């Protein structure tokens, strides 16, 4: 069975500073990897996903994540955060061929003005 | 932009009571899901549903739970006899196709409080 570990429950960062949210996963088979974001009082929204091909994937709002198979990681990065990036970020994994998505516990990103 | 909606946003019920959580998935989607998040814990998969059948379910989804698509628009989760440990945020999701390579669109959630 797959699992996801997000080591940082909260990450405070100053506006315009870079940020990295860490995610490690475990699975014995091929996986898809996701980052979801949840803004206050809203549902989960897909931020970006890795299915295959290039190991670096990007979102439309400047986030990127790199799939590292040897380290079983899928860390999320942004070179310069904005106040509006304050939210909770969930790393998730699913095994190819299955519908179930397994989530990490989430990391709260707090951007400080 | 189409979105998944859920009602109610907050439901309070007494232990032992039946509760039905409602969801309206995106209209052209074919696959429907329920997840839950107990406070301070991970979002957990409960069940997926397609063509009026359960296609996958987790070990959490026992006989106390059932899902139904009673008409062309609603997707419901029923808990027959609620327990205190059923208190959680319940998220409905839908996707156009089966594989998780297709994005699952989530609703805002229903907070269930069992007293």
PDB file of C-alpha atoms in Angstrom, chain B residues 8 11-22 63-68 76-83 86 90 112-115:
ATOM      1  CA  UNK B   8     -25.021  20.931   4.375  1.00  0.00           C
ATOM      2  CA  UNK B  11     -24.218  18.797  10.260  1.00  0.00           C
ATOM      3  CA  UNK B  12     -24.620  18.044  13.940  1.00  0.00           C
ATOM      4  CA  UNK B  13     -26.179  14.726  14.892  1.00  0.00           C
ATOM      5  CA  UNK B  14     -26.545  12.535  17.933  1.00  0.00           C
ATOM      6  CA  UNK B  15     -24.725   9.249  18.278  1.00  0.00           C
ATOM      7  CA  UNK B  16     -26.754   6.401  16.811  1.00  0.00           C
ATOM      8  CA  UNK B  17     -28.649   8.590  14.367  1.00  0.00           C
ATOM      9  CA  UNK B  18     -28.570   8.160  10.619  1.00  0.00           C
ATOM     10  CA  UNK B  19     -27.087  10.959   8.565  1.00  0.00           C
ATOM     11  CA  UNK B  20     -27.053  11.619   4.826  1.00  0.00           C
ATOM     12  CA  UNK B  21     -24.451  13.879   3.299  1.00  0.00           C
ATOM     13  CA  UNK B  22     -25.250  15.250  -0.117  1.00  0.00           C
ATOM     14  CA  UNK B  63     -21.431  -1.789   6.545  1.00  0.00           C
ATOM     15  CA  UNK B  64     -22.320   1.405   8.362  1.00  0.00           C
ATOM     16  CA  UNK B  65     -21.649   3.371   5.191  1.00  0.00           C
ATOM     17  CA  UNK B  66     -23.478   3.364   1.894  1.00  0.00           C
ATOM     18  CA  UNK B  67     -23.464   5.519  -1.216  1.00  0.00           C
ATOM     19  CA  UNK B  68     -26.148   6.199  -3.741  1.00  0.00           C
ATOM     20  CA  UNK B  76     -25.034  10.776  -1.293  1.00  0.00           C
ATOM     21  CA  UNK B  77     -23.131   9.210   1.562  1.00  0.00           C
ATOM     22  CA  UNK B  78     -25.242   7.624   4.293  1.00  0.00           C
ATOM     23  CA  UNK B  79     -23.972   6.677   7.708  1.00  0.00           C
ATOM     24  CA  UNK B  80     -26.546   4.384   9.302  1.00  0.00           C
ATOM     25  CA  UNK B  81     -25.770   4.689  12.995  1.00  0.00           C
ATOM     26  CA  UNK B  82     -23.261   7.415  13.668  1.00  0.00           C
ATOM     27  CA  UNK B  83     -20.479   7.016  16.203  1.00  0.00           C
ATOM     28  CA  UNK B  86     -17.384   9.528  12.600  1.00  0.00           C
ATOM     29  CA  UNK B  90     -16.339  14.728   4.523  1.00  0.00           C
ATOM     30  CA  UNK B 112     -20.043  16.275  10.572  1.00  0.00           C
ATOM     31  CA  UNK B 113     -20.152  16.550  14.352  1.00  0.00           C
ATOM     32  CA  UNK B 114     -21.475  13.562  16.272  1.00  0.00           C
ATOM     33  CA  UNK B 115     -22.400  14.284  19.880  1.00  0.00           C
TER      34      UNK B 115
END
